[in-house]
Coordinates of C-alpha atoms and ligand atoms in Angstrom, one line a residue:
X30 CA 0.0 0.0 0.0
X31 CA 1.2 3.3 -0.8
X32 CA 2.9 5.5 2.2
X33 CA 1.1 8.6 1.9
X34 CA 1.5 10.5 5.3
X35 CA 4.8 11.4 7.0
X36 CA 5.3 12.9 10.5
X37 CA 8.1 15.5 10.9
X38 CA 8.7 16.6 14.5
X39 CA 9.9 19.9 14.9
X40 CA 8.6 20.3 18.9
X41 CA 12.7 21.1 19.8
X42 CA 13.4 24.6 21.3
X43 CA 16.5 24.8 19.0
X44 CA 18.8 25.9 21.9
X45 CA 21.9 25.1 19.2
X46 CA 20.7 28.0 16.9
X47 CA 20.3 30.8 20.1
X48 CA 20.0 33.5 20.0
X49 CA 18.3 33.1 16.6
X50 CA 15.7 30.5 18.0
X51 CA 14.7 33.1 20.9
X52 CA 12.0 34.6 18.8
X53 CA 11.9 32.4 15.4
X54 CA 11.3 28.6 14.9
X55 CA 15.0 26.9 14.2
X56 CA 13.3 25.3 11.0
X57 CA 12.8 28.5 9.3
X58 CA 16.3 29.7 9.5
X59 CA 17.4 29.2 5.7
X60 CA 20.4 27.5 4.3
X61 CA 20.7 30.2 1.8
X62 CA 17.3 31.5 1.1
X63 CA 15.8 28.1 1.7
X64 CA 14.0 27.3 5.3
X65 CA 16.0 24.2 6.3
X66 CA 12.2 22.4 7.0
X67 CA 11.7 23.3 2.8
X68 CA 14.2 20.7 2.2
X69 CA 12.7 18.5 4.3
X70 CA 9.1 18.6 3.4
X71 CA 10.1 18.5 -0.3
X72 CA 11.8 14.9 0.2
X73 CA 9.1 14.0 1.5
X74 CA 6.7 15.4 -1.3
X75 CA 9.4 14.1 -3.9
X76 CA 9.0 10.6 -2.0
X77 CA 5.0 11.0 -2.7
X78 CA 4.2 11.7 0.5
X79 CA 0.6 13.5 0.3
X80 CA 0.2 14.8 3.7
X81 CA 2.6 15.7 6.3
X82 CA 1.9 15.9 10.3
X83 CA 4.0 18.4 12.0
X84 CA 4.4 18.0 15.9
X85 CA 5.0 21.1 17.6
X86 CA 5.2 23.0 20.1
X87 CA 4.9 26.7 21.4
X88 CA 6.6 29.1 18.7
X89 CA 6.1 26.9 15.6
X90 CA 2.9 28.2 13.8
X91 CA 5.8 29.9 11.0
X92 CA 6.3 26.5 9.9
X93 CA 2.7 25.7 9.4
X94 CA 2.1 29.3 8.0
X95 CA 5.3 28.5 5.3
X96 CA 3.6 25.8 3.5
X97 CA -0.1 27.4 3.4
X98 CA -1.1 30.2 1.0
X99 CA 0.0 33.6 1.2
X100 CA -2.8 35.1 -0.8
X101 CA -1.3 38.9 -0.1
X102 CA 1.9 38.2 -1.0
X103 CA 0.6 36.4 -4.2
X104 CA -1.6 39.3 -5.0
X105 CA 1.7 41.5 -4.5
X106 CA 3.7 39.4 -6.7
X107 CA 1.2 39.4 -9.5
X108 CA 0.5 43.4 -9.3
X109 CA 4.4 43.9 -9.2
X110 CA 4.6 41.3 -12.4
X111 CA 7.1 39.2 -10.1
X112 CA 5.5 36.1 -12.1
X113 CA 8.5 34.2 -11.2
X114 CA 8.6 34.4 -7.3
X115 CA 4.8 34.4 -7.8
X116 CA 5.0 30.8 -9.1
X117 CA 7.6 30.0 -6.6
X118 CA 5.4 31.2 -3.4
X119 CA 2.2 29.1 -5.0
X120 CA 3.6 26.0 -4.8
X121 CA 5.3 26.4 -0.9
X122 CA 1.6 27.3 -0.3
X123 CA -0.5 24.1 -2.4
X124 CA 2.3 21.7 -2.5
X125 CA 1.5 19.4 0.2
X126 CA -1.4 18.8 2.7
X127 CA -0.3 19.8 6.2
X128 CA -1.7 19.3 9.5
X129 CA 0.0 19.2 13.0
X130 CA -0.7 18.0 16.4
X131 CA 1.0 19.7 19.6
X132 CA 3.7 17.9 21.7
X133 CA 2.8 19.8 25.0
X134 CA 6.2 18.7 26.9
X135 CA 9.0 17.8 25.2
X136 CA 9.6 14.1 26.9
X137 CA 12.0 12.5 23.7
X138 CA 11.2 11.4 20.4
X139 CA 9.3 8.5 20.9
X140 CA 7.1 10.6 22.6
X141 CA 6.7 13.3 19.6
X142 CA 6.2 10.3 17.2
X143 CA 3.1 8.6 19.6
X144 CA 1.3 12.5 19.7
X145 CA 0.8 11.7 15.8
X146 CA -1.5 8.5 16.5
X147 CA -4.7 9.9 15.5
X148 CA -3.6 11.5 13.0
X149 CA -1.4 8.3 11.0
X150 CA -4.2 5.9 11.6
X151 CA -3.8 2.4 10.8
X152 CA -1.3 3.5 7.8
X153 CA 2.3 3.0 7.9
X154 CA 4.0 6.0 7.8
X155 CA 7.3 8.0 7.6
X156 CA 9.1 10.2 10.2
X157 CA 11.5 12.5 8.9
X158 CA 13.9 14.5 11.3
X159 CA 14.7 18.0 10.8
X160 CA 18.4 18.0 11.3
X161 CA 19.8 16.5 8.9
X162 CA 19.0 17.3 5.0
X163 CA 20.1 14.8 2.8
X164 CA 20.8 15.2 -1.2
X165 CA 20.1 13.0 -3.9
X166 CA 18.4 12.6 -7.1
X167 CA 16.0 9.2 -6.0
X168 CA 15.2 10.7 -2.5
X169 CA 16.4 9.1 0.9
X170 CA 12.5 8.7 2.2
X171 CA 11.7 7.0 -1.7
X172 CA 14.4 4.6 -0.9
X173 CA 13.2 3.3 2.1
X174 CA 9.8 3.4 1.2
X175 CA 11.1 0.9 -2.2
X176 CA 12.9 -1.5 0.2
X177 CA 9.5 -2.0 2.4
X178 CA 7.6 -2.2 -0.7
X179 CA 10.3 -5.1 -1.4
X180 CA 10.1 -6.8 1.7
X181 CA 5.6 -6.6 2.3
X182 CA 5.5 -3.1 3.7
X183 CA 8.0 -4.1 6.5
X184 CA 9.3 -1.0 8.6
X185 CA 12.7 0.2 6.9
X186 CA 15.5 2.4 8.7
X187 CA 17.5 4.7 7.3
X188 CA 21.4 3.9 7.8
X189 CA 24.1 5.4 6.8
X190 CA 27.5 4.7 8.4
X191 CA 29.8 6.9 10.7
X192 CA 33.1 7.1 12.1
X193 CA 33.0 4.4 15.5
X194 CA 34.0 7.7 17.8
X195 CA 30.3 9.5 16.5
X196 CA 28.2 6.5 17.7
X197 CA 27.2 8.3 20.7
X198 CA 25.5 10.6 18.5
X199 CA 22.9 8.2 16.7
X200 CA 20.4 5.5 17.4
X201 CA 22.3 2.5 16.2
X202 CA 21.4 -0.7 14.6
X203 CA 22.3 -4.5 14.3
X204 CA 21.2 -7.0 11.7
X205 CA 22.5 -9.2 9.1
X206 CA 22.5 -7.9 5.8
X207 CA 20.6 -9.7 3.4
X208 CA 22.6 -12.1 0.9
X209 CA 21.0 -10.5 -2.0
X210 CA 20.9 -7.2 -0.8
X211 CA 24.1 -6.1 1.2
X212 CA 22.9 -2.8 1.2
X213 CA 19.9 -3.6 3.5
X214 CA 19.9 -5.6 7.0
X215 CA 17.5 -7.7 8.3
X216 CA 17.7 -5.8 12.0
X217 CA 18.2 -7.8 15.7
X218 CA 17.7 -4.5 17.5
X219 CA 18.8 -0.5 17.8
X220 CA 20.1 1.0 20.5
X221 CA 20.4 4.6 21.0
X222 CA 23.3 6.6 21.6
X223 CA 25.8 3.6 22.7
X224 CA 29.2 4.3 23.4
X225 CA 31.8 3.5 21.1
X226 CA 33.2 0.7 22.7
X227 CA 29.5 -0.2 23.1
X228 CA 28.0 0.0 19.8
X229 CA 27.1 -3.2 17.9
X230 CA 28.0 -1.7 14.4
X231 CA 28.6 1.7 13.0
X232 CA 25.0 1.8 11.3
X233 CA 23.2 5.1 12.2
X234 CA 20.3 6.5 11.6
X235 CA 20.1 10.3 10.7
X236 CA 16.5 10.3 11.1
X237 CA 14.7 8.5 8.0
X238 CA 11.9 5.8 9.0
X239 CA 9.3 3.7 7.3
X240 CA 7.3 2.6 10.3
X241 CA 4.1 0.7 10.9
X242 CA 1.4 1.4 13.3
X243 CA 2.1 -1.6 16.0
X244 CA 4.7 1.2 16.7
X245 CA 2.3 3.4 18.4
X246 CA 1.0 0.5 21.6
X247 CA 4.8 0.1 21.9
X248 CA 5.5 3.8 22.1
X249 CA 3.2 3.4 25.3
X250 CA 4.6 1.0 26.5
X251 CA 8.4 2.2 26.5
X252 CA 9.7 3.3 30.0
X253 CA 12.3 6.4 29.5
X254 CA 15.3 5.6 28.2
X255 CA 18.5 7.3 27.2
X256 CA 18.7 11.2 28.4
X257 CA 15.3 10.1 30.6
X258 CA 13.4 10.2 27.2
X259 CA 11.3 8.2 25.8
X260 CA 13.2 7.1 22.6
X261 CA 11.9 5.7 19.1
X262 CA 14.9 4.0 19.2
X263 CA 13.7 1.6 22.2
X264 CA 10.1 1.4 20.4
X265 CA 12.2 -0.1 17.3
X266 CA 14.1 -2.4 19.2
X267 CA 11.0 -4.0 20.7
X268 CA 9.4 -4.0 17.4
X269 CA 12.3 -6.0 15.8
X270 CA 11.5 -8.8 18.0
X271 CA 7.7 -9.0 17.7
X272 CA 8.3 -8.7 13.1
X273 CA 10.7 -8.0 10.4
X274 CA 12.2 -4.8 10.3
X275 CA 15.2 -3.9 8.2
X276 CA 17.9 -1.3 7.7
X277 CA 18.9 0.4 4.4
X278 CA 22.1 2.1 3.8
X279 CA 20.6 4.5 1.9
X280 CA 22.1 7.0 -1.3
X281 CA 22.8 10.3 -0.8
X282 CA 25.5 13.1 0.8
X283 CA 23.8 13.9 4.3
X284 CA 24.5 17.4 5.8
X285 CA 23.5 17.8 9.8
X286 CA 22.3 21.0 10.0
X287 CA 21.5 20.5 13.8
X288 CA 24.5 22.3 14.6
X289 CA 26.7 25.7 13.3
X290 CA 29.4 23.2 11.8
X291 CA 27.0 21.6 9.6
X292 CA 24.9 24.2 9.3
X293 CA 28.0 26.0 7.5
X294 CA 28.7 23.0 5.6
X295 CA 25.9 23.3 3.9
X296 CA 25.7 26.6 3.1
X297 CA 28.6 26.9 1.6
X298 CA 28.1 23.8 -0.4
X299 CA 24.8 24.8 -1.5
X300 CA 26.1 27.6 -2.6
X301 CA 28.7 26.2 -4.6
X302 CA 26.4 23.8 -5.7
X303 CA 24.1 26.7 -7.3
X304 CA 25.4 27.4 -11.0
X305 CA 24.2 31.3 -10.2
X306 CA 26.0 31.3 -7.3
X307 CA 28.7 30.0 -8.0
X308 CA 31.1 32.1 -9.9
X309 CA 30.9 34.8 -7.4
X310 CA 31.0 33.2 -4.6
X311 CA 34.1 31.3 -5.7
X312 CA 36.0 34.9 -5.8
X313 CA 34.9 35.5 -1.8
X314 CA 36.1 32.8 -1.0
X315 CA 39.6 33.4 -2.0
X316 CA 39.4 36.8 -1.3
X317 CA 38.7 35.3 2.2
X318 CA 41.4 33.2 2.2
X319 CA 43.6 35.5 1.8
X320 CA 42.3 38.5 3.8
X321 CA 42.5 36.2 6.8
X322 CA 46.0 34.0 5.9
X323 CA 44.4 31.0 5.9
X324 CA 46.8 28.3 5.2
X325 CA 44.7 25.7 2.9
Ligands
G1P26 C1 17.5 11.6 17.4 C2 17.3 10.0 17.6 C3 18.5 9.3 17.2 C4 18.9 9.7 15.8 C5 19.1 11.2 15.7 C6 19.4 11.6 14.3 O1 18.5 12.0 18.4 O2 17.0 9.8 18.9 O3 18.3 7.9 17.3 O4 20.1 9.0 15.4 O5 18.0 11.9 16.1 O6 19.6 13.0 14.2 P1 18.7 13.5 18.7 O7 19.7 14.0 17.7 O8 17.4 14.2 18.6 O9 19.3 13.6 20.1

Protein backbone atom coordinates (compact mmCIF):
# COMPACT_ATOMS: atom_id res chain seq x y z
CA UNK A 1 0.00 0.00 0.00
CA UNK A 2 1.20 3.29 -0.81
CA UNK A 3 2.91 5.45 2.17
CA UNK A 4 1.15 8.58 1.85
CA UNK A 5 1.49 10.50 5.34
CA UNK A 6 4.80 11.44 7.04
CA UNK A 7 5.31 12.89 10.53
CA UNK A 8 8.09 15.50 10.87
CA UNK A 9 8.72 16.55 14.54
CA UNK A 10 9.93 19.93 14.89
CA UNK A 11 8.64 20.34 18.94
CA UNK A 12 12.68 21.08 19.75
CA UNK A 13 13.44 24.56 21.26
CA UNK A 14 16.50 24.81 19.04
CA UNK A 15 18.83 25.91 21.92
CA UNK A 16 21.85 25.07 19.23
CA UNK A 17 20.67 27.96 16.91
CA UNK A 18 20.32 30.81 20.07
CA UNK A 19 19.99 33.51 20.04
CA UNK A 20 18.29 33.12 16.63
CA UNK A 21 15.67 30.47 18.01
CA UNK A 22 14.71 33.08 20.88
CA UNK A 23 12.00 34.63 18.78
CA UNK A 24 11.89 32.40 15.40
CA UNK A 25 11.35 28.56 14.91
CA UNK A 26 15.02 26.88 14.21
CA UNK A 27 13.32 25.26 11.03
CA UNK A 28 12.84 28.54 9.34
CA UNK A 29 16.26 29.69 9.55
CA UNK A 30 17.44 29.23 5.68
CA UNK A 31 20.35 27.53 4.30
CA UNK A 32 20.72 30.18 1.79
CA UNK A 33 17.26 31.47 1.12
CA UNK A 34 15.82 28.07 1.69
CA UNK A 35 13.97 27.33 5.25
CA UNK A 36 16.05 24.17 6.27
CA UNK A 37 12.17 22.41 6.98
CA UNK A 38 11.72 23.33 2.84
CA UNK A 39 14.15 20.69 2.19
CA UNK A 40 12.70 18.47 4.31
CA UNK A 41 9.13 18.61 3.43
CA UNK A 42 10.05 18.46 -0.35
CA UNK A 43 11.80 14.92 0.21
CA UNK A 44 9.11 14.01 1.47
CA UNK A 45 6.73 15.40 -1.30
CA UNK A 46 9.36 14.12 -3.90
CA UNK A 47 8.96 10.58 -1.98
CA UNK A 48 5.02 11.00 -2.70
CA UNK A 49 4.21 11.66 0.50
CA UNK A 50 0.59 13.50 0.34
CA UNK A 51 0.21 14.84 3.66
CA UNK A 52 2.56 15.70 6.28
CA UNK A 53 1.88 15.88 10.26
CA UNK A 54 3.97 18.41 11.98
CA UNK A 55 4.35 18.02 15.85
CA UNK A 56 5.02 21.14 17.56
CA UNK A 57 5.23 23.04 20.14
CA UNK A 58 4.92 26.70 21.40
CA UNK A 59 6.63 29.14 18.65
CA UNK A 60 6.05 26.91 15.61
CA UNK A 61 2.92 28.23 13.79
CA UNK A 62 5.76 29.94 10.97
CA UNK A 63 6.34 26.50 9.92
CA UNK A 64 2.69 25.68 9.36
CA UNK A 65 2.13 29.27 8.01
CA UNK A 66 5.32 28.51 5.29
CA UNK A 67 3.64 25.81 3.49
CA UNK A 68 -0.06 27.44 3.45
CA UNK A 69 -1.07 30.18 0.96
CA UNK A 70 -0.03 33.55 1.25
CA UNK A 71 -2.82 35.13 -0.81
CA UNK A 72 -1.28 38.87 -0.11
CA UNK A 73 1.87 38.17 -0.99
CA UNK A 74 0.61 36.44 -4.25
CA UNK A 75 -1.65 39.30 -5.04
CA UNK A 76 1.67 41.49 -4.53
CA UNK A 77 3.68 39.45 -6.70
CA UNK A 78 1.17 39.39 -9.51
CA UNK A 79 0.49 43.41 -9.32
CA UNK A 80 4.38 43.89 -9.24
CA UNK A 81 4.58 41.30 -12.40
CA UNK A 82 7.14 39.23 -10.12
CA UNK A 83 5.51 36.15 -12.08
CA UNK A 84 8.50 34.17 -11.23
CA UNK A 85 8.59 34.41 -7.32
CA UNK A 86 4.81 34.37 -7.80
CA UNK A 87 5.01 30.77 -9.10
CA UNK A 88 7.63 29.95 -6.62
CA UNK A 89 5.39 31.22 -3.38
CA UNK A 90 2.25 29.13 -5.00
CA UNK A 91 3.65 25.98 -4.84
CA UNK A 92 5.28 26.41 -0.86
CA UNK A 93 1.56 27.30 -0.31
CA UNK A 94 -0.48 24.11 -2.36
CA UNK A 95 2.28 21.71 -2.53
CA UNK A 96 1.53 19.37 0.16
CA UNK A 97 -1.36 18.76 2.69
CA UNK A 98 -0.27 19.85 6.21
CA UNK A 99 -1.72 19.27 9.48
CA UNK A 100 0.02 19.24 13.04
CA UNK A 101 -0.74 18.05 16.39
CA UNK A 102 0.97 19.69 19.61
CA UNK A 103 3.69 17.94 21.73
CA UNK A 104 2.83 19.78 25.02
CA UNK A 105 6.20 18.74 26.87
CA UNK A 106 9.01 17.82 25.25
CA UNK A 107 9.57 14.15 26.90
CA UNK A 108 12.01 12.52 23.72
CA UNK A 109 11.25 11.44 20.36
CA UNK A 110 9.33 8.51 20.94
CA UNK A 111 7.11 10.61 22.61
CA UNK A 112 6.67 13.32 19.64
CA UNK A 113 6.21 10.32 17.17
CA UNK A 114 3.10 8.64 19.62
CA UNK A 115 1.35 12.50 19.74
CA UNK A 116 0.75 11.73 15.76
CA UNK A 117 -1.46 8.49 16.54
CA UNK A 118 -4.67 9.86 15.53
CA UNK A 119 -3.64 11.48 12.95
CA UNK A 120 -1.36 8.32 11.05
CA UNK A 121 -4.19 5.93 11.59
CA UNK A 122 -3.78 2.38 10.81
CA UNK A 123 -1.35 3.47 7.77
CA UNK A 124 2.27 2.99 7.94
CA UNK A 125 4.01 5.99 7.80
CA UNK A 126 7.31 7.99 7.58
CA UNK A 127 9.08 10.21 10.18
CA UNK A 128 11.51 12.50 8.95
CA UNK A 129 13.86 14.48 11.33
CA UNK A 130 14.73 17.98 10.78
CA UNK A 131 18.37 18.03 11.31
CA UNK A 132 19.84 16.54 8.94
CA UNK A 133 19.04 17.27 4.96
CA UNK A 134 20.06 14.83 2.79
CA UNK A 135 20.81 15.20 -1.25
CA UNK A 136 20.09 13.05 -3.87
CA UNK A 137 18.43 12.56 -7.06
CA UNK A 138 15.98 9.22 -6.01
CA UNK A 139 15.23 10.75 -2.46
CA UNK A 140 16.38 9.06 0.87
CA UNK A 141 12.52 8.66 2.19
CA UNK A 142 11.66 7.03 -1.74
CA UNK A 143 14.36 4.56 -0.86
CA UNK A 144 13.19 3.35 2.07
CA UNK A 145 9.81 3.41 1.19
CA UNK A 146 11.05 0.92 -2.18
CA UNK A 147 12.86 -1.51 0.22
CA UNK A 148 9.51 -1.98 2.44
CA UNK A 149 7.61 -2.16 -0.67
CA UNK A 150 10.26 -5.14 -1.41
CA UNK A 151 10.06 -6.81 1.75
CA UNK A 152 5.64 -6.64 2.27
CA UNK A 153 5.48 -3.10 3.73
CA UNK A 154 8.05 -4.10 6.53
CA UNK A 155 9.33 -1.04 8.61
CA UNK A 156 12.72 0.18 6.87
CA UNK A 157 15.51 2.37 8.75
CA UNK A 158 17.53 4.75 7.25
CA UNK A 159 21.38 3.87 7.82
CA UNK A 160 24.12 5.44 6.85
CA UNK A 161 27.54 4.71 8.38
CA UNK A 162 29.81 6.91 10.70
CA UNK A 163 33.13 7.15 12.07
CA UNK A 164 33.00 4.42 15.52
CA UNK A 165 33.98 7.70 17.79
CA UNK A 166 30.29 9.52 16.54
CA UNK A 167 28.20 6.46 17.72
CA UNK A 168 27.24 8.34 20.67
CA UNK A 169 25.54 10.64 18.53
CA UNK A 170 22.89 8.22 16.74
CA UNK A 171 20.36 5.45 17.36
CA UNK A 172 22.29 2.51 16.21
CA UNK A 173 21.42 -0.66 14.62
CA UNK A 174 22.31 -4.54 14.33
CA UNK A 175 21.17 -7.05 11.68
CA UNK A 176 22.50 -9.21 9.10
CA UNK A 177 22.55 -7.87 5.81
CA UNK A 178 20.59 -9.69 3.45
CA UNK A 179 22.60 -12.13 0.88
CA UNK A 180 21.05 -10.55 -2.02
CA UNK A 181 20.89 -7.18 -0.81
CA UNK A 182 24.09 -6.10 1.15
CA UNK A 183 22.91 -2.79 1.20
CA UNK A 184 19.95 -3.64 3.50
CA UNK A 185 19.90 -5.60 6.98
CA UNK A 186 17.50 -7.73 8.34
CA UNK A 187 17.71 -5.77 11.96
CA UNK A 188 18.20 -7.75 15.65
CA UNK A 189 17.73 -4.53 17.53
CA UNK A 190 18.81 -0.54 17.79
CA UNK A 191 20.13 0.97 20.49
CA UNK A 192 20.42 4.61 21.01
CA UNK A 193 23.28 6.55 21.64
CA UNK A 194 25.78 3.58 22.67
CA UNK A 195 29.15 4.29 23.37
CA UNK A 196 31.76 3.47 21.06
CA UNK A 197 33.15 0.67 22.66
CA UNK A 198 29.51 -0.21 23.14
CA UNK A 199 28.03 0.03 19.84
CA UNK A 200 27.07 -3.23 17.94
CA UNK A 201 27.95 -1.74 14.36
CA UNK A 202 28.62 1.73 12.96
CA UNK A 203 25.00 1.78 11.28
CA UNK A 204 23.23 5.10 12.22
CA UNK A 205 20.28 6.48 11.63
CA UNK A 206 20.12 10.26 10.68
CA UNK A 207 16.48 10.29 11.10
CA UNK A 208 14.73 8.47 7.96
CA UNK A 209 11.91 5.78 9.00
CA UNK A 210 9.34 3.69 7.35
CA UNK A 211 7.29 2.56 10.35
CA UNK A 212 4.09 0.69 10.85
CA UNK A 213 1.39 1.44 13.31
CA UNK A 214 2.09 -1.61 16.03
CA UNK A 215 4.75 1.21 16.68
CA UNK A 216 2.28 3.41 18.38
CA UNK A 217 1.01 0.52 21.56
CA UNK A 218 4.80 0.09 21.87
CA UNK A 219 5.50 3.80 22.07
CA UNK A 220 3.16 3.40 25.30
CA UNK A 221 4.61 1.02 26.47
CA UNK A 222 8.36 2.17 26.54
CA UNK A 223 9.67 3.27 30.01
CA UNK A 224 12.26 6.44 29.49
CA UNK A 225 15.32 5.60 28.16
CA UNK A 226 18.49 7.27 27.20
CA UNK A 227 18.74 11.24 28.38
CA UNK A 228 15.29 10.08 30.58
CA UNK A 229 13.38 10.25 27.20
CA UNK A 230 11.25 8.17 25.80
CA UNK A 231 13.18 7.10 22.65
CA UNK A 232 11.89 5.72 19.09
CA UNK A 233 14.92 3.96 19.20
CA UNK A 234 13.75 1.61 22.23
CA UNK A 235 10.07 1.41 20.37
CA UNK A 236 12.19 -0.09 17.32
CA UNK A 237 14.06 -2.36 19.21
CA UNK A 238 11.03 -4.02 20.73
CA UNK A 239 9.43 -3.96 17.40
CA UNK A 240 12.28 -5.95 15.85
CA UNK A 241 11.55 -8.85 18.04
CA UNK A 242 7.69 -9.01 17.68
CA UNK A 243 8.27 -8.71 13.14
CA UNK A 244 10.68 -7.96 10.35
CA UNK A 245 12.23 -4.84 10.29
CA UNK A 246 15.16 -3.86 8.20
CA UNK A 247 17.92 -1.25 7.72
CA UNK A 248 18.94 0.37 4.42
CA UNK A 249 22.06 2.09 3.78
CA UNK A 250 20.63 4.47 1.92
CA UNK A 251 22.10 7.00 -1.34
CA UNK A 252 22.80 10.30 -0.78
CA UNK A 253 25.49 13.08 0.80
CA UNK A 254 23.82 13.91 4.32
CA UNK A 255 24.46 17.40 5.81
CA UNK A 256 23.54 17.80 9.83
CA UNK A 257 22.34 21.03 10.04
CA UNK A 258 21.53 20.53 13.84
CA UNK A 259 24.45 22.34 14.59
CA UNK A 260 26.70 25.71 13.28
CA UNK A 261 29.40 23.19 11.76
CA UNK A 262 27.00 21.56 9.63
CA UNK A 263 24.94 24.16 9.28
CA UNK A 264 28.01 26.01 7.45
CA UNK A 265 28.68 23.05 5.57
CA UNK A 266 25.87 23.27 3.89
CA UNK A 267 25.74 26.62 3.09
CA UNK A 268 28.59 26.89 1.61
CA UNK A 269 28.12 23.78 -0.39
CA UNK A 270 24.76 24.77 -1.47
CA UNK A 271 26.08 27.61 -2.64
CA UNK A 272 28.66 26.25 -4.64
CA UNK A 273 26.35 23.83 -5.74
CA UNK A 274 24.08 26.72 -7.31
CA UNK A 275 25.42 27.38 -10.96
CA UNK A 276 24.19 31.33 -10.18
CA UNK A 277 25.98 31.33 -7.32
CA UNK A 278 28.69 29.98 -8.05
CA UNK A 279 31.06 32.11 -9.86
CA UNK A 280 30.89 34.84 -7.44
CA UNK A 281 30.99 33.16 -4.59
CA UNK A 282 34.13 31.34 -5.70
CA UNK A 283 36.01 34.85 -5.76
CA UNK A 284 34.94 35.51 -1.79
CA UNK A 285 36.08 32.82 -1.04
CA UNK A 286 39.55 33.39 -2.03
CA UNK A 287 39.44 36.84 -1.32
CA UNK A 288 38.67 35.32 2.23
CA UNK A 289 41.36 33.18 2.24
CA UNK A 290 43.64 35.53 1.76
CA UNK A 291 42.33 38.53 3.78
CA UNK A 292 42.48 36.22 6.78
CA UNK A 293 45.98 34.01 5.92
CA UNK A 294 44.40 31.04 5.90
CA UNK A 295 46.85 28.26 5.18
CA UNK A 296 44.69 25.74 2.88
C1 LIG B 1 17.53 11.55 17.44
C2 LIG B 1 17.30 10.04 17.61
C3 LIG B 1 18.55 9.27 17.18
C4 LIG B 1 18.92 9.66 15.76
C5 LIG B 1 19.13 11.18 15.69
C6 LIG B 1 19.39 11.63 14.27
O1 LIG B 1 18.46 11.97 18.41
O2 LIG B 1 16.95 9.77 18.93
O3 LIG B 1 18.29 7.90 17.25
O4 LIG B 1 20.07 8.99 15.36
O5 LIG B 1 17.96 11.88 16.15
O6 LIG B 1 19.65 13.01 14.20
P1 LIG B 1 18.72 13.54 18.73
O7 LIG B 1 19.73 14.00 17.72
O8 LIG B 1 17.41 14.23 18.60
O9 LIG B 1 19.26 13.56 20.12
Amino acid sequence: MKIKKAVIPIAGKGTRFLPATKEIAKEIIPILNIPMIHHIVVEAVESGIEQIIFVTSAGKFAVEDYFDRNLELEAFLEKAGKTKELEMIRKIGTMVDVTSVRQKEQLGLGHAVLMAQELVGQETFAVLLGDDIVMNDVPCTKQLMEVSKRHGGAPVIGVMNVPREDTSKYGIVRGTPLPDDKMTLRMEGMVEKPKPDQAPTTLATPGRYILSPEIFSILKEIPRGAGNEYQLTDAINILCGRRDVYAHQFQGERFDTGHLMGYLDATVDFALRDPALRPAFVEILKQKVLKHKVIL
